[in-house]
PDB file of C-alpha atoms in Angstrom:
ATOM      1  CA  MET A  25       0.016   0.048  -0.041  1.00 71.00           C
ATOM      2  CA  SER A  26       1.243   3.565  -0.864  1.00 92.00           C
ATOM      3  CA  THR A  27       2.262   5.982   1.815  1.00 94.00           C
ATOM      4  CA  ILE A  28       2.280   9.672   2.447  1.00 96.00           C
ATOM      5  CA  LYS A  29       4.840  11.715   4.370  1.00 97.00           C
ATOM      6  CA  VAL A  30       3.485  13.172   7.518  1.00 98.00           C
ATOM      7  CA  ASN A  31       5.058  15.947   9.610  1.00 97.00           C
ATOM      8  CA  ILE A  32       3.602  17.515  12.843  1.00 97.00           C
ATOM      9  CA  VAL A  33       5.257  20.512  13.996  1.00 97.00           C
ATOM     10  CA  THR A  34       4.668  22.802  16.978  1.00 96.00           C
ATOM     11  CA  PRO A  35       6.324  26.197  18.127  1.00 95.00           C
ATOM     12  CA  ASP A  36       8.379  23.862  20.355  1.00 94.00           C
ATOM     13  CA  GLY A  37       9.705  21.822  17.494  1.00 95.00           C
ATOM     14  CA  PRO A  38       8.827  18.639  15.517  1.00 96.00           C
ATOM     15  CA  VAL A  39       6.514  16.048  17.187  1.00 96.00           C
ATOM     16  CA  TYR A  40       6.215  13.514  14.365  1.00 96.00           C
ATOM     17  CA  ASP A  41       7.873  12.738  11.153  1.00 96.00           C
ATOM     18  CA  SER A  42       7.052   9.450   9.318  1.00 95.00           C
ATOM     19  CA  ASP A  43       4.985   7.833   6.612  1.00 96.00           C
ATOM     20  CA  ALA A  44       1.401   6.821   6.958  1.00 96.00           C
ATOM     21  CA  ASN A  45      -1.115   5.021   4.678  1.00 96.00           C
ATOM     22  CA  MET A  46      -3.909   7.401   5.790  1.00 97.00           C
ATOM     23  CA  VAL A  47      -4.114  10.547   7.879  1.00 97.00           C
ATOM     24  CA  ILE A  48      -7.434  11.437   9.607  1.00 97.00           C
ATOM     25  CA  ALA A  49      -7.763  14.930  11.278  1.00 96.00           C
ATOM     26  CA  VAL A  50     -10.625  16.901  12.849  1.00 95.00           C
ATOM     27  CA  THR A  51     -11.017  20.265  10.924  1.00 95.00           C
ATOM     28  CA  THR A  52     -13.349  23.132  11.595  1.00 94.00           C
ATOM     29  CA  THR A  53     -15.764  21.664   8.972  1.00 94.00           C
ATOM     30  CA  GLY A  54     -15.522  18.040  10.131  1.00 94.00           C
ATOM     31  CA  GLU A  55     -13.356  14.954   9.975  1.00 95.00           C
ATOM     32  CA  LEU A  56     -11.104  14.705   6.936  1.00 96.00           C
ATOM     33  CA  GLY A  57      -9.386  11.592   5.530  1.00 96.00           C
ATOM     34  CA  ILE A  58      -6.225  11.962   3.542  1.00 97.00           C
ATOM     35  CA  LEU A  59      -4.678   9.274   1.350  1.00 96.00           C
ATOM     36  CA  PRO A  60      -1.593   9.517  -0.836  1.00 96.00           C
ATOM     37  CA  GLY A  61      -2.328  11.541  -3.983  1.00 95.00           C
ATOM     38  CA  HIS A  62      -4.907  13.810  -2.207  1.00 95.00           C
ATOM     39  CA  ILE A  63      -5.483  17.140  -3.869  1.00 96.00           C
ATOM     40  CA  PRO A  64      -3.595  20.161  -2.541  1.00 97.00           C
ATOM     41  CA  MET A  65      -5.486  22.000   0.320  1.00 97.00           C
ATOM     42  CA  VAL A  66      -5.082  23.891   3.501  1.00 97.00           C
ATOM     43  CA  ALA A  67      -7.584  23.557   6.447  1.00 97.00           C
ATOM     44  CA  PRO A  68      -7.870  24.807   9.963  1.00 97.00           C
ATOM     45  CA  LEU A  69      -7.817  22.110  12.716  1.00 97.00           C
ATOM     46  CA  GLU A  70     -10.017  21.795  15.827  1.00 95.00           C
ATOM     47  CA  ILE A  71      -8.958  20.454  19.060  1.00 95.00           C
ATOM     48  CA  GLY A  72      -8.965  16.755  18.441  1.00 94.00           C
ATOM     49  CA  ALA A  73      -6.979  13.576  17.613  1.00 94.00           C
ATOM     50  CA  VAL A  74      -4.912  13.072  14.475  1.00 96.00           C
ATOM     51  CA  ARG A  75      -5.001   9.467  13.556  1.00 96.00           C
ATOM     52  CA  LEU A  76      -2.139   7.980  11.507  1.00 97.00           C
ATOM     53  CA  ASN A  77      -2.955   4.681  10.025  1.00 96.00           C
ATOM     54  CA  LYS A  78       0.253   2.704   9.127  1.00 93.00           C
ATOM     55  CA  ASP A  79      -0.377  -0.850   7.699  1.00 89.00           C
ATOM     56  CA  SER A  80      -2.193  -2.632  10.628  1.00 88.00           C
ATOM     57  CA  SER A  81      -1.699  -0.140  13.334  1.00 92.00           C
ATOM     58  CA  THR A  82      -2.958   3.306  14.212  1.00 93.00           C
ATOM     59  CA  GLU A  83      -0.904   6.065  15.891  1.00 95.00           C
ATOM     60  CA  ARG A  84      -2.673   8.977  17.647  1.00 95.00           C
ATOM     61  CA  VAL A  85      -1.619  12.532  18.270  1.00 96.00           C
ATOM     62  CA  ALA A  86      -3.642  14.963  20.410  1.00 96.00           C
ATOM     63  CA  VAL A  87      -3.729  18.188  18.628  1.00 96.00           C
ATOM     64  CA  SER A  88      -4.899  21.614  19.986  1.00 93.00           C
ATOM     65  CA  GLY A  89      -5.844  23.585  16.943  1.00 90.00           C
ATOM     66  CA  GLY A  90      -3.665  24.705  14.140  1.00 95.00           C
ATOM     67  CA  PHE A  91      -3.503  24.152  10.295  1.00 97.00           C
ATOM     68  CA  LEU A  92      -3.305  21.035   8.029  1.00 96.00           C
ATOM     69  CA  GLU A  93      -1.508  21.468   4.725  1.00 97.00           C
ATOM     70  CA  VAL A  94      -1.912  18.646   2.131  1.00 97.00           C
ATOM     71  CA  ARG A  95       0.131  18.144  -0.931  1.00 95.00           C
ATOM     72  CA  PRO A  96      -0.152  14.843  -3.049  1.00 93.00           C
ATOM     73  CA  ASP A  97       2.917  13.459  -1.292  1.00 94.00           C
ATOM     74  CA  GLN A  98       3.017  15.086   2.062  1.00 97.00           C
ATOM     75  CA  VAL A  99       0.920  16.214   5.032  1.00 98.00           C
ATOM     76  CA  THR A 100       2.145  19.032   7.136  1.00 98.00           C
ATOM     77  CA  ILE A 101       0.358  19.859  10.423  1.00 98.00           C
ATOM     78  CA  LEU A 102       1.292  23.203  12.057  1.00 97.00           C
ATOM     79  CA  ALA A 103      -0.207  22.787  15.577  1.00 95.00           C
ATOM     80  CA  GLN A 104      -0.344  25.103  18.628  1.00 92.00           C
ATOM     81  CA  SER A 105       0.391  21.971  20.678  1.00 94.00           C
ATOM     82  CA  ALA A 106       0.638  18.245  19.905  1.00 95.00           C
ATOM     83  CA  GLU A 107       1.393  15.191  21.901  1.00 94.00           C
ATOM     84  CA  LEU A 108       1.826  11.632  20.816  1.00 93.00           C
ATOM     85  CA  ALA A 109      -0.501   9.263  22.702  1.00 90.00           C
ATOM     86  CA  GLU A 110       2.419   7.513  24.508  1.00 90.00           C
ATOM     87  CA  ASP A 111       3.872  10.889  25.647  1.00 89.00           C
ATOM     88  CA  ILE A 112       0.721  12.121  27.397  1.00 87.00           C
ATOM     89  CA  ASP A 113       0.897  12.415  31.177  1.00 85.00           C
ATOM     90  CA  ALA A 114      -2.673  11.176  32.105  1.00 86.00           C
ATOM     91  CA  ALA A 115      -2.413  12.386  35.735  1.00 88.00           C
ATOM     92  CA  ARG A 116      -1.457  15.867  34.520  1.00 89.00           C
ATOM     93  CA  ALA A 117      -4.401  15.866  31.991  1.00 89.00           C
ATOM     94  CA  ILE A 118      -6.788  14.745  34.923  1.00 89.00           C
ATOM     95  CA  GLU A 119      -5.640  17.684  36.930  1.00 89.00           C
ATOM     96  CA  ALA A 120      -6.052  20.065  34.026  1.00 89.00           C
ATOM     97  CA  LYS A 121      -9.636  18.754  33.498  1.00 89.00           C
ATOM     98  CA  LYS A 122     -10.534  19.072  37.192  1.00 89.00           C
ATOM     99  CA  ARG A 123      -9.238  22.696  37.225  1.00 87.00           C
ATOM    100  CA  ALA A 124     -11.188  23.637  34.139  1.00 85.00           C
ATOM    101  CA  GLU A 125     -14.351  22.042  35.472  1.00 86.00           C
ATOM    102  CA  GLU A 126     -14.040  23.961  38.742  1.00 84.00           C
ATOM    103  CA  ARG A 127     -13.491  27.267  37.015  1.00 81.00           C
ATOM    104  CA  LEU A 128     -16.646  26.738  34.897  1.00 80.00           C
ATOM    105  CA  GLN A 129     -18.739  25.716  37.979  1.00 82.00           C
ATOM    106  CA  GLN A 130     -17.644  28.893  39.940  1.00 77.00           C
ATOM    107  CA  LYS A 131     -19.292  31.112  37.410  1.00 67.00           C
ATOM    108  CA  GLN A 132     -17.413  34.222  38.546  1.00 62.00           C
ATOM    109  CA  GLU A 133     -18.041  37.548  36.691  1.00 59.00           C
ATOM    110  CA  ASP A 134     -14.320  37.781  35.914  1.00 58.00           C
ATOM    111  CA  LEU A 135     -13.970  34.288  34.558  1.00 59.00           C
ATOM    112  CA  ASP A 136     -13.086  33.930  31.022  1.00 73.00           C
ATOM    113  CA  ALA A 137     -15.635  31.082  30.396  1.00 74.00           C
ATOM    114  CA  LYS A 138     -14.406  30.562  26.793  1.00 79.00           C
ATOM    115  CA  ARG A 139     -10.835  30.023  27.935  1.00 82.00           C
ATOM    116  CA  ALA A 140     -11.952  27.636  30.692  1.00 80.00           C
ATOM    117  CA  GLU A 141     -13.990  25.708  28.129  1.00 83.00           C
ATOM    118  CA  LEU A 142     -11.072  25.444  25.664  1.00 86.00           C
ATOM    119  CA  ALA A 143      -8.806  24.249  28.612  1.00 87.00           C
ATOM    120  CA  LEU A 144     -11.541  21.638  29.388  1.00 85.00           C
ATOM    121  CA  ARG A 145     -11.753  20.501  25.686  1.00 87.00           C
ATOM    122  CA  ARG A 146      -8.013  20.133  25.461  1.00 89.00           C
ATOM    123  CA  ALA A 147      -7.592  18.100  28.635  1.00 89.00           C
ATOM    124  CA  MET A 148     -10.497  15.811  27.571  1.00 90.00           C
ATOM    125  CA  ASN A 149      -8.847  15.378  24.242  1.00 88.00           C
ATOM    126  CA  ARG A 150      -5.522  14.438  25.731  1.00 88.00           C
ATOM    127  CA  LEU A 151      -7.266  11.960  28.009  1.00 89.00           C
ATOM    128  CA  ASP A 152      -9.173  10.312  25.077  1.00 89.00           C
ATOM    129  CA  VAL A 153      -6.053  10.099  22.909  1.00 91.00           C
ATOM    130  CA  ALA A 154      -4.047   8.603  25.771  1.00 88.00           C
ATOM    131  CA  LYS A 155      -6.802   5.980  26.564  1.00 84.00           C
ATOM    132  CA  GLY A 156      -7.167   5.195  22.755  1.00 78.00           C
ATOM    133  CA  LYS A 157     -10.827   6.241  22.733  1.00 70.00           C
ATOM    134  CA  ILE A 158     -10.393   8.351  19.561  1.00 65.00           C
TER     135      ILE A 158
END
């Protein structure tokens, strides 16, 4: 089966650099599957999992927004943050989730609800990717 080169990069540096048979990412318009030879395009990413299908296995990367650039032979993801499933610290993600939930429940006037909601979504995404739910 043919492959496509995949690069995932954050402001802190490269996170992933390998080949995959298929890339599945969550964009602002829905889930997008990319195979080798896909037409060129650029799409904004949502908080979600990027799934990299390689032969009989799937690797998962938790991504917190960014952009996806597709060329027929390469996919480049420029992400605000990204973590491979095996690198996610589940205990830290659970604590982040609890903090975000507490902030949302307090309902203080000075609370930036959107920021707390995004923090909750990022923490839940990291947990789901770490557990292989996505």
